[in-house]
XYZ file of C-alpha atoms in Angstrom:
702
model
C 25.237 312.592 66.784
C 23.124 309.554 67.633
C 20.313 310.993 65.525
C 22.698 311.427 62.599
C 23.930 307.849 62.944
C 20.371 306.610 63.179
C 19.423 308.542 60.032
C 22.490 307.136 58.268
C 21.514 303.596 59.290
C 17.940 304.054 58.101
C 19.175 305.482 54.779
C 21.428 302.480 54.256
C 18.570 300.176 55.196
C 16.367 301.826 52.590
C 19.039 301.436 49.923
C 19.622 297.822 50.942
C 15.899 297.108 50.776
C 15.552 298.708 47.357
C 18.573 296.843 46.016
C 17.344 293.574 47.486
C 13.989 294.005 45.759
C 15.555 293.808 42.309
C 16.726 290.164 42.511
C 13.509 289.288 44.352
C 11.438 290.788 41.550
C 13.508 289.141 38.833
C 13.444 285.778 40.633
C 9.641 285.901 40.591
C 9.799 286.427 36.840
C 12.146 283.527 36.174
C 10.873 280.996 38.704
C 9.377 277.839 37.205
C 7.733 274.901 39.046
C 9.529 271.632 39.715
C 7.590 269.827 36.966
C 5.683 271.282 34.038
C 4.854 270.836 30.358
C 6.055 273.314 27.726
C 3.405 274.373 25.202
C 3.678 275.892 21.725
C 0.317 277.179 20.494
C 0.644 278.000 16.800
C -3.032 278.954 16.686
C -2.160 282.117 18.625
C 1.603 282.433 18.104
C 3.414 283.297 14.879
C 7.022 282.209 14.486
C 9.064 284.870 12.682
C 12.643 285.381 11.505
C 12.885 288.930 12.887
C 11.138 290.702 15.731
C 8.931 293.770 15.520
C 9.977 297.260 16.503
C 8.217 299.088 19.322
C 6.761 301.538 16.807
C 5.199 298.685 14.838
C 3.771 297.056 17.966
C 2.225 300.320 19.163
C 0.723 300.942 15.713
C -0.636 297.398 15.656
C -2.170 297.825 19.117
C -3.843 301.078 18.092
C -5.481 299.315 15.151
C -7.362 297.131 17.587
C -8.587 293.603 16.998
C -7.020 290.341 18.093
C -3.241 290.397 18.217
C -1.195 287.263 17.616
C 1.880 286.785 19.729
C 5.149 286.612 17.814
C 8.136 284.464 18.740
C 11.452 284.340 16.932
C 11.971 280.989 15.221
C 15.507 280.791 16.590
C 14.200 281.428 20.113
C 11.617 278.677 19.698
C 14.177 276.102 18.549
C 16.670 277.143 21.223
C 14.000 276.897 23.934
C 12.975 273.407 22.787
C 16.613 272.303 22.877
C 16.924 273.813 26.367
C 13.788 271.943 27.421
C 15.348 268.693 26.231
C 18.119 269.149 28.832
C 15.868 270.524 31.591
C 14.775 267.808 34.092
C 11.830 269.960 35.147
C 10.224 269.689 31.692
C 7.966 266.630 31.659
C 6.682 267.020 28.116
C 6.209 269.175 25.025
C 2.780 269.887 23.549
C 1.810 271.867 20.437
C -1.401 273.084 18.872
C -0.631 273.112 15.145
C -4.107 274.083 13.962
C -2.889 277.272 12.306
C 0.727 276.630 11.371
C 1.835 279.017 8.617
C 5.469 277.913 8.456
C 7.339 277.376 5.211
C 8.858 273.977 4.465
C 12.323 275.152 5.513
C 11.015 276.651 8.772
C 9.050 273.475 9.510
C 12.190 271.414 9.021
C 14.182 273.675 11.335
C 11.552 273.462 14.083
C 11.220 269.706 13.560
C 14.966 269.250 14.055
C 14.684 270.789 17.531
C 11.676 268.585 18.360
C 13.668 265.534 17.297
C 16.386 266.539 19.766
C 13.740 266.773 22.493
C 12.342 263.339 21.610
C 15.783 261.756 21.621
C 16.814 263.101 25.028
C 13.613 262.531 26.993
C 12.229 259.262 28.355
C 10.115 257.549 25.672
C 6.334 257.426 25.578
C 4.475 254.164 26.015
C 1.337 254.695 23.946
C -1.188 252.248 22.539
C -0.135 252.981 18.966
C 3.585 252.141 18.917
C 5.830 253.261 16.087
C 7.630 250.758 13.944
C 10.724 252.848 14.578
C 10.274 252.556 18.332
C 8.858 254.842 21.022
C 9.560 258.564 20.956
C 9.803 261.295 23.576
C 6.891 262.809 25.516
C 5.804 265.223 22.798
C 2.216 265.683 21.622
C 0.622 267.493 18.670
C -3.033 268.467 18.325
C -5.129 270.118 15.628
C -8.816 270.735 15.179
C -8.232 269.231 11.724
C -5.362 268.648 9.309
C -5.862 270.283 5.921
C -2.308 271.177 4.902
C 0.656 268.937 4.153
C 3.235 271.143 5.901
C 0.929 271.406 8.919
C 0.806 267.626 9.195
C 4.540 267.345 8.483
C 5.259 269.348 11.627
C 2.789 267.272 13.665
C 4.359 263.989 12.508
C 7.586 264.951 14.283
C 5.860 264.684 17.664
C 5.603 261.444 19.568
C 1.806 261.400 19.385
C -0.677 263.143 17.063
C -4.389 263.757 17.729
C -7.254 265.661 16.167
C -10.905 266.328 16.968
C -13.142 263.227 16.556
C -15.483 264.630 13.889
C -12.677 266.247 11.875
C -10.940 265.000 8.755
C -7.331 264.711 7.671
C -6.061 265.552 4.189
C -2.606 265.391 2.626
C -2.969 267.485 -0.534
C 0.700 267.361 -1.539
C 2.388 270.497 -2.868
C 1.343 272.704 -5.761
C 1.940 276.092 -7.349
C -0.601 278.110 -9.334
C 0.765 281.014 -11.376
C -1.766 283.136 -13.319
C -0.520 284.413 -16.686
C -2.226 287.765 -17.247
C -0.597 289.041 -20.448
C -3.791 288.437 -22.446
C -5.870 290.349 -19.921
C -3.396 293.253 -19.941
C -3.537 293.458 -23.731
C -7.295 293.754 -23.537
C -6.667 297.108 -21.881
C -3.955 298.156 -24.294
C -1.124 297.302 -21.868
C 1.931 295.290 -22.891
C 4.813 294.235 -20.678
C 8.135 293.578 -22.387
C 10.480 291.321 -20.393
C 14.211 291.042 -21.054
C 16.102 288.335 -19.178
C 19.530 286.741 -18.857
C 19.070 283.078 -17.975
C 16.854 280.472 -19.603
C 14.797 279.891 -16.457
C 14.707 283.494 -15.228
C 10.988 283.928 -15.712
C 9.780 286.164 -12.879
C 8.115 288.522 -15.369
C 6.757 285.799 -17.662
C 3.247 285.952 -16.131
C 3.091 289.614 -17.243
C 4.651 289.237 -20.693
C 3.507 285.762 -21.831
C 0.175 284.019 -22.122
C 1.557 280.553 -21.234
C 4.661 279.300 -19.400
C 7.689 278.108 -21.326
C 8.455 274.400 -21.343
C 11.771 275.079 -19.580
C 10.095 277.018 -16.781
C 7.410 274.369 -16.360
C 9.972 271.554 -16.134
C 12.158 273.442 -13.648
C 9.167 274.225 -11.424
C 8.029 270.595 -11.549
C 11.511 269.444 -10.526
C 11.586 271.867 -7.606
C 8.157 270.758 -6.364
C 9.117 267.089 -6.760
C 12.149 267.647 -4.537
C 10.023 269.415 -1.903
C 7.379 266.694 -1.930
C 9.978 263.911 -1.685
C 11.340 265.572 1.463
C 7.873 265.827 2.984
C 7.080 262.182 2.222
C 10.400 260.992 3.630
C 10.058 262.973 6.851
C 6.424 261.971 7.464
C 7.349 258.333 6.879
C 10.211 258.596 9.354
C 8.078 260.334 11.966
C 5.111 257.946 11.744
C 6.989 254.711 11.187
C 5.484 254.196 7.723
C 7.027 253.379 4.365
C 7.492 256.214 1.884
C 5.391 254.203 -0.572
C 2.480 254.156 1.872
C 2.711 257.901 2.552
C 2.720 258.623 -1.194
C -0.315 256.393 -1.616
C -2.205 258.215 1.116
C -1.250 261.604 -0.336
C -2.125 260.686 -3.928
C -5.540 259.158 -3.198
C -7.026 262.621 -2.579
C -10.117 263.297 -0.500
C -10.411 263.514 3.250
C -9.772 260.764 5.775
C -12.057 260.575 8.775
C -10.411 260.425 12.196
C -11.039 256.685 12.538
C -9.624 255.950 9.074
C -6.603 258.218 9.660
C -5.948 256.458 12.966
C -6.133 253.066 11.271
C -3.660 254.306 8.661
C -1.330 255.323 11.524
C -1.430 258.979 10.584
C -3.086 259.684 13.949
C -2.759 258.153 17.390
C -6.394 258.819 18.092
C -9.244 261.325 18.020
C -9.866 263.383 21.154
C -11.608 266.561 22.162
C -9.348 269.261 23.590
C -10.226 268.473 27.220
C -9.577 264.768 26.631
C -6.292 265.568 24.928
C -5.202 267.756 27.845
C -6.046 264.969 30.298
C -4.067 262.433 28.235
C -1.011 264.705 28.076
C -1.104 265.227 31.848
C -1.360 261.484 32.462
C 1.402 260.530 30.023
C 3.679 263.163 31.588
C 3.398 261.732 35.074
C 0.217 263.489 36.185
C 1.747 266.878 35.444
C -0.988 269.328 34.445
C 0.953 272.580 34.816
C 1.801 274.141 31.458
C 3.955 277.073 30.485
C 4.064 278.559 27.021
C 7.286 278.212 25.064
C 7.512 282.013 25.127
C 7.262 282.105 28.921
C 9.799 279.295 29.245
C 12.217 280.997 26.858
C 11.891 284.265 28.750
C 12.544 282.609 32.101
C 15.623 280.761 30.822
C 16.912 283.816 28.992
C 16.443 286.048 32.013
C 18.220 283.570 34.229
C 21.258 283.498 31.949
C 21.448 287.131 30.875
C 20.909 288.672 34.298
C 22.906 286.320 36.522
C 25.911 288.616 36.542
C 23.939 291.770 37.277
C 21.635 290.098 39.794
C 24.495 288.519 41.712
C 26.312 291.841 42.024
C 23.138 293.360 43.422
C 22.704 290.431 45.822
C 26.281 290.774 47.053
C 25.685 294.455 47.706
C 22.384 293.692 49.436
C 23.965 291.085 51.698
C 26.901 293.340 52.570
C 24.657 296.310 53.354
C 22.392 294.116 55.491
C 25.386 292.746 57.355
C 26.817 296.222 57.981
C 23.449 297.520 59.107
C 23.040 294.601 61.518
C 26.542 295.156 62.884
C 25.794 298.819 63.553
C 22.722 297.726 65.501
C 24.893 295.381 67.578
C 23.849 292.137 65.893
C 26.313 289.497 64.719
C 25.706 289.199 60.942
C 26.979 285.696 60.258
C 24.141 284.847 57.906
C 24.720 288.049 55.971
C 28.407 287.280 55.598
C 27.656 283.743 54.419
C 25.141 285.059 51.920
C 27.614 287.606 50.611
C 30.303 284.961 50.207
C 27.939 282.590 48.381
C 26.753 285.253 46.022
C 30.314 286.424 45.553
C 31.200 282.980 44.207
C 28.253 283.082 41.828
C 29.171 286.599 40.765
C 32.677 285.403 39.964
C 31.193 282.609 37.868
C 28.966 285.118 36.118
C 31.951 287.349 35.434
C 33.652 284.324 33.912
C 30.597 283.814 31.694
C 30.968 287.400 30.477
C 34.269 286.381 28.903
C 32.712 283.432 27.047
C 33.358 283.477 23.306
C 30.638 285.116 21.249
C 29.387 284.548 17.716
C 27.469 287.389 16.091
C 24.169 287.046 14.241
C 22.821 289.389 11.560
C 19.423 288.733 9.960
C 18.652 290.030 6.470
C 15.001 289.522 5.533
C 12.743 290.951 2.864
C 13.279 292.534 -0.532
C 16.644 294.138 -1.246
C 15.695 297.705 -2.065
C 17.465 300.082 -4.499
C 20.050 302.284 -2.824
C 18.301 305.362 -4.243
C 15.272 304.464 -2.096
C 17.439 303.929 0.985
C 17.509 307.358 2.585
C 17.827 308.458 6.168
C 19.315 306.418 8.992
C 18.278 303.673 11.322
C 16.840 300.276 10.439
C 15.021 299.646 7.177
C 11.266 299.246 7.017
C 9.659 295.875 7.694
C 10.104 293.506 4.756
C 13.047 295.446 3.291
C 16.791 294.899 3.219
C 18.768 298.125 3.108
C 22.313 298.059 1.732
C 23.170 300.945 4.052
C 21.854 299.170 7.131
C 23.523 295.887 6.143
C 26.792 297.742 5.581
C 26.584 299.355 9.018
C 25.714 296.078 10.753
C 28.535 294.151 9.073
C 31.000 296.932 9.872
C 29.892 296.924 13.511
C 30.359 293.139 13.644
C 33.871 293.089 12.227
C 34.959 295.957 14.494
C 33.631 294.231 17.618
C 36.612 292.549 19.344
C 34.337 290.267 21.377
C 32.944 288.493 18.301
C 34.918 285.486 17.085
C 32.709 284.610 14.095
C 29.517 285.755 12.375
C 26.380 283.950 11.225
C 24.492 285.765 8.466
C 20.854 284.668 8.303
C 19.430 285.372 4.829
C 15.726 285.159 4.019
C 15.089 287.025 0.777
C 13.906 286.371 -2.756
C 16.332 289.029 -4.017
C 16.054 292.575 -5.216
C 18.145 295.340 -6.703
C 21.486 294.206 -8.150
C 23.641 297.171 -7.120
C 22.395 296.960 -3.533
C 22.981 293.184 -3.525
C 26.526 293.721 -4.762
C 27.152 296.390 -2.105
C 26.176 293.914 0.634
C 28.256 291.184 -1.059
C 31.240 293.525 -0.818
C 30.695 294.119 2.905
C 30.596 290.376 3.561
C 33.907 290.068 1.683
C 35.420 292.864 3.774
C 34.238 291.153 6.942
C 35.993 287.935 5.938
C 39.142 289.806 4.943
C 39.154 291.427 8.400
C 39.603 287.934 9.858
C 36.048 287.289 11.046
C 34.707 283.961 9.711
C 31.249 284.324 8.119
C 28.776 281.455 7.694
C 25.439 281.959 5.942
C 22.282 280.348 7.290
C 19.547 280.326 4.648
C 15.939 280.686 5.741
C 12.838 279.894 3.696
C 14.375 281.423 0.580
C 17.783 282.863 -0.248
C 17.720 283.340 -3.989
C 18.920 285.709 -6.692
C 20.367 288.788 -4.940
C 20.188 286.859 -1.676
C 22.338 284.126 -3.154
C 24.794 286.713 -4.509
C 25.304 287.921 -0.935
C 25.716 284.359 0.333
C 28.585 283.406 -1.990
C 30.838 285.944 -0.266
C 30.751 283.898 2.960
C 33.123 281.142 4.118
C 30.333 278.558 4.080
C 26.622 278.263 3.276
C 24.099 276.172 5.221
C 20.545 275.652 3.922
C 17.554 273.631 5.040
C 16.562 270.858 2.610
C 13.411 272.816 1.750
C 15.085 276.208 1.317
C 14.559 277.760 -2.127
C 17.843 279.104 -3.472
C 19.807 279.732 -6.651
C 17.931 281.814 -9.237
C 21.282 282.978 -10.610
C 20.122 285.249 -13.391
C 18.891 288.746 -14.217
C 15.781 290.182 -15.775
C 14.297 293.547 -16.491
C 11.225 294.849 -18.223
C 9.200 297.839 -19.292
C 5.454 298.391 -19.318
C 4.197 299.829 -22.609
C 1.041 301.850 -21.981
C 0.808 303.377 -25.478
C -2.127 301.139 -26.419
C -4.017 302.093 -23.284
C -3.388 305.799 -23.926
C -4.659 305.375 -27.461
C -7.821 303.646 -26.208
C -8.413 306.548 -23.853
C -7.682 309.060 -26.625
C -4.673 310.496 -24.771
C -1.779 311.917 -26.771
C 1.720 312.433 -25.379
C 4.255 315.032 -26.461
C 7.841 313.867 -25.996
C 10.847 316.184 -26.237
C 14.391 315.046 -25.532
C 18.039 315.668 -26.290
C 20.431 312.833 -26.996
C 19.286 309.221 -26.812
C 15.550 308.739 -26.418
C 14.829 307.846 -22.763
C 13.048 304.675 -21.753
C 9.431 305.368 -21.010
C 6.027 303.708 -21.080
C 4.379 306.115 -23.498
C 5.784 304.202 -26.493
C 6.994 300.629 -27.150
C 10.677 299.798 -26.755
C 12.626 300.314 -29.943
C 14.822 297.496 -31.217
C 17.849 299.510 -30.141
C 16.509 300.009 -26.622
C 15.640 296.330 -26.352
C 19.182 295.409 -27.445
C 20.662 297.824 -24.888
C 18.559 296.281 -22.094
C 19.602 292.798 -23.172
C 23.274 293.773 -23.166
C 22.957 295.307 -19.706
C 21.194 292.226 -18.346
C 23.873 289.942 -19.824
C 26.669 292.055 -18.357
C 25.072 291.904 -14.910
C 24.539 288.152 -15.336
C 28.180 287.531 -16.226
C 29.277 289.467 -13.154
C 26.880 287.379 -11.045
C 28.259 284.113 -12.463
C 31.828 285.252 -11.828
C 31.035 285.949 -8.176
C 29.436 282.511 -7.805
C 32.413 280.776 -9.394
C 34.961 282.609 -7.261
C 32.985 282.317 -4.041
C 32.040 278.669 -4.410
C 35.182 277.441 -6.113
C 33.258 276.213 -9.181
C 34.329 276.036 -12.793
C 32.531 278.077 -15.417
C 30.820 274.939 -16.660
C 29.640 274.019 -13.145
C 28.273 277.528 -12.612
C 26.419 277.442 -15.932
C 24.802 274.145 -14.958
C 23.532 275.616 -11.694
C 22.667 279.058 -13.054
C 20.410 280.203 -15.915
C 17.989 281.609 -13.337
C 16.857 278.205 -12.116
C 15.498 277.863 -8.568
C 16.631 274.847 -6.538
C 15.713 273.362 -3.199
C 18.484 273.187 -0.621
C 18.634 269.437 -1.122
C 19.190 269.905 -4.863
C 21.625 272.780 -4.354
C 24.078 270.779 -2.261
C 24.761 268.360 -5.112
C 25.470 271.336 -7.394
C 27.976 272.883 -5.007
C 25.761 275.889 -4.286
C 25.638 275.129 -0.547
C 27.989 273.314 1.831
C 25.649 271.592 4.275
C 22.009 270.971 5.116
C 20.663 272.287 8.395
C 19.298 275.296 10.196
C 20.709 278.120 12.269
C 22.171 275.692 14.807
C 24.243 273.933 12.139
C 25.441 277.283 10.791
C 26.455 278.364 14.300
C 28.366 275.120 14.757
C 30.293 275.676 11.518
C 31.011 279.288 12.437
C 32.446 278.120 15.753
C 34.577 275.507 14.042
C 35.887 278.113 11.588
C 36.896 280.276 14.557
C 38.551 277.391 16.414
C 35.702 277.152 18.914
C 34.471 273.660 18.065
C 35.084 272.327 21.580
C 33.409 275.346 23.170
C 30.357 274.835 20.939
C 30.060 271.201 22.064
C 30.326 272.304 25.694
C 27.625 274.921 25.191
C 29.912 277.754 26.277
C 29.533 279.902 23.137
C 26.972 282.708 23.072
C 25.101 283.655 19.874
C 24.492 287.413 20.116
C 22.513 289.468 17.639
C 24.128 292.497 16.010
C 21.423 295.158 15.705
C 21.059 298.840 14.996
C 21.688 299.709 18.624
C 25.252 298.390 18.199
C 25.680 300.666 15.179
C 24.283 303.645 17.110
C 26.511 302.962 20.083
C 29.643 302.836 17.922
C 28.691 305.931 15.955
C 27.804 307.906 19.072
C 24.236 308.447 17.896
C 22.772 308.684 21.392
C 19.334 309.590 20.075
C 18.986 306.004 18.845
C 20.110 304.677 22.221
C 17.691 306.957 24.025
C 14.895 305.647 21.833
C 15.991 302.129 22.718
C 15.899 302.816 26.434
C 12.494 304.450 26.145
C 11.407 301.370 24.256
C 12.431 299.210 27.204
C 10.507 301.348 29.648
C 7.432 301.601 27.421
C 7.576 297.895 26.658
C 7.637 297.135 30.361
C 4.776 299.509 31.137
C 2.602 298.505 28.156
C 3.395 294.800 28.329
C 4.864 294.836 24.820
C 7.163 291.823 24.298
C 10.828 292.608 23.606
C 14.215 291.057 24.252
C 15.912 291.028 27.651
C 14.383 292.912 30.534
C 11.477 294.381 28.617
C 10.360 290.877 27.689
C 9.486 290.383 31.339
C 7.366 293.515 31.613
C 9.414 294.690 34.588
C 9.416 298.498 34.640
C 11.705 298.756 37.654
C 14.393 296.597 36.100
C 14.062 298.653 32.919
C 14.928 301.738 34.967
C 18.159 300.053 36.048
C 18.927 299.357 32.387
C 18.248 302.997 31.528
C 20.600 304.118 34.275
C 23.394 301.939 32.945
C 23.194 303.503 29.474
C 22.407 307.129 30.217
C 24.204 307.347 33.558
C 22.744 307.440 37.033
C 22.663 311.241 37.011
C 20.057 311.172 34.275
C 17.718 308.989 36.310
C 18.221 310.372 39.819
C 14.658 311.681 39.574
C 13.509 308.081 39.576
C 14.251 307.997 43.289
C 15.408 304.833 44.951
C 15.882 303.044 41.596
C 18.519 305.582 40.633
C 20.262 304.888 43.949
C 19.992 301.160 43.346
C 21.516 301.427 39.878
C 24.326 303.603 41.236
C 24.942 301.248 44.154
C 24.913 298.169 41.959
C 27.896 299.524 40.023
C 28.589 300.113 36.365
C 29.265 296.461 35.579
C 25.916 295.302 36.906
C 24.129 298.125 35.142
C 25.942 297.429 31.891
C 24.837 293.799 31.899
C 21.265 294.792 32.656
C 21.378 297.533 30.050
C 22.757 295.268 27.368
C 20.051 292.721 28.094
C 17.346 295.346 28.244
C 18.000 297.471 25.171
C 15.118 297.121 22.773
C 16.195 295.717 19.420
C 14.795 297.744 16.514
C 13.874 294.906 14.200
C 11.309 294.175 11.514
C 8.785 291.459 10.902
C 8.531 288.702 8.350
C 6.424 289.763 5.395
C 5.781 286.458 3.694
C 8.077 287.341 0.815
C 9.542 283.833 0.917
C 6.601 282.554 -1.093
C 7.123 285.010 -3.970
C 9.358 284.495 -7.008
C 13.039 285.261 -6.396
C 14.205 288.640 -7.685
C 17.364 290.302 -8.794
C 17.091 293.916 -9.865
C 19.784 295.889 -11.658
C 19.400 299.666 -11.607
C 19.097 301.360 -15.003
C 19.110 304.987 -16.155
C 15.832 306.908 -16.075
C 14.564 304.984 -13.057
C 14.100 301.672 -14.925
C 15.539 298.663 -13.119
C 16.576 295.160 -13.962
C 14.669 292.617 -11.974
C 14.868 288.899 -11.748
């Protein structure tokens, strides 16, 4: 009997030890020093709108070569805002040598840096700003050769570059090659049909020179972008806008000494000298942690508090019981259990905090005929089916009080755009407020989707509008003739559209009528969604692209700002304005795993769990637990989703998951599920599109 009791005690001790290891392991992952500097290295980190799937990361790893780390833009801005409130953070430093951000993304990141500067103790540098001292933030580059690169740097409290380097502010420009003449040399002719004076996405293929209207509209758009850059650099460096324009228009390269004299730099230092200066200015703090590491630590602390505290309570109780059985008074164990019980109660309260959903649509909107299968769309594509499923999952989720729809697309197929527009309407009609946050570009089909929302927020540098439609057909008959190829064509009924012969006048008229019909439908949606008269819509439409700053005066958007501003407005629409100010609202992403869970497609969930485990083992970055490369914690997450019976073979971790209870496992599982997302594809820099599907596989594009 004594042997049985002893065995029972040892078994409980083993379980207690295994359970206790989980919070110990996680604490190691989230522990940060008392004082440190947060670092964002854009020379090795790419900020993106959407994450990468496990499949894409594995494929990228197999290709070999240097791999750049990716960090979600929203995570970067949120982490910087967290750092502004964190007394342990002594400073913020960034290497902006290889910034590839768009103007809108730069503005969104700069807004977070401005919050950091405002809330931290000011710097006391040799080169004081006319606008006063700023926070302990520092930017460095080997050299400055791009205006947007320097724009980001100017937001920091101090800016340095290498002594022998030069600084150049080239302004903004756009070069569009018109290749119609070259195509005709080969017997190829592209015929463009558009609805909208400025809808000229196909003009480079069909024309030899740009139209005056297109040239003027592009010039106006660039002028707006440049004015924003000048204004923000002037504000950041304490210079007049006139002086910044003079420096940008003079051309050439400024040496480090000349740039410092012009107050564009605070000095010229080598990297080691810069690092020493940052440490000194931050109170002799030399310890640095990357923004990614800091974000992970903060995220882990918040997302796993509930689960970890439940495990700690269990650990303390088991330790106390074990000590009692051995005849030892377990006062410390009881105290520990009580303390962690209080924290667990607080964590349980956090689980009831109001939540706002987030759905990100990025890339080209693809035709529904190309959208086959299930699961998330490919990288750089927006699938009407996937968007429909995500929006449906959001409006059927009782825990979500509002939804932020992040749109970053130049457009695409009209029918698919309209299908997504309809789902946004249904989401609003279901009582869930929807606010659109525009990324680098939200034009054409992307703007059609946006007008279905309650409100639209855009950055000043966002490219939007492009309310128009275009289509076209490539005539290869001349090329076939050159190559002495003849084509036999047999048909019944109306002659189909094809490239073997030029468009007939009747076919051209039919295409024009179809484009106009699609355009009128587009204008009607804009008018109804934005509350604009027909005349106001016509003024803003005609296929013209606007910056966010221009769009607000036309009534196309409601406010200027980034994702944070959109979240604020979504909270206000849901009656959560006070909770937003208190920081007690959670922004949670709606992803394909939510769709799979609702539909009962457990194969998708199983893939997600395997992604967590593989991400932890391989060191592949992902959200939640997998982001911390902790394989053991990933096993707990797997147990919570698949059930402890499915992971009993994992030994003591299965026992730990079972002992921790379903609630603890559910929190860990929710934090650890790998989001199946896609990467940015740079489409923001391409002309906005709207495509309307036609018979015979021909599509209207814009």
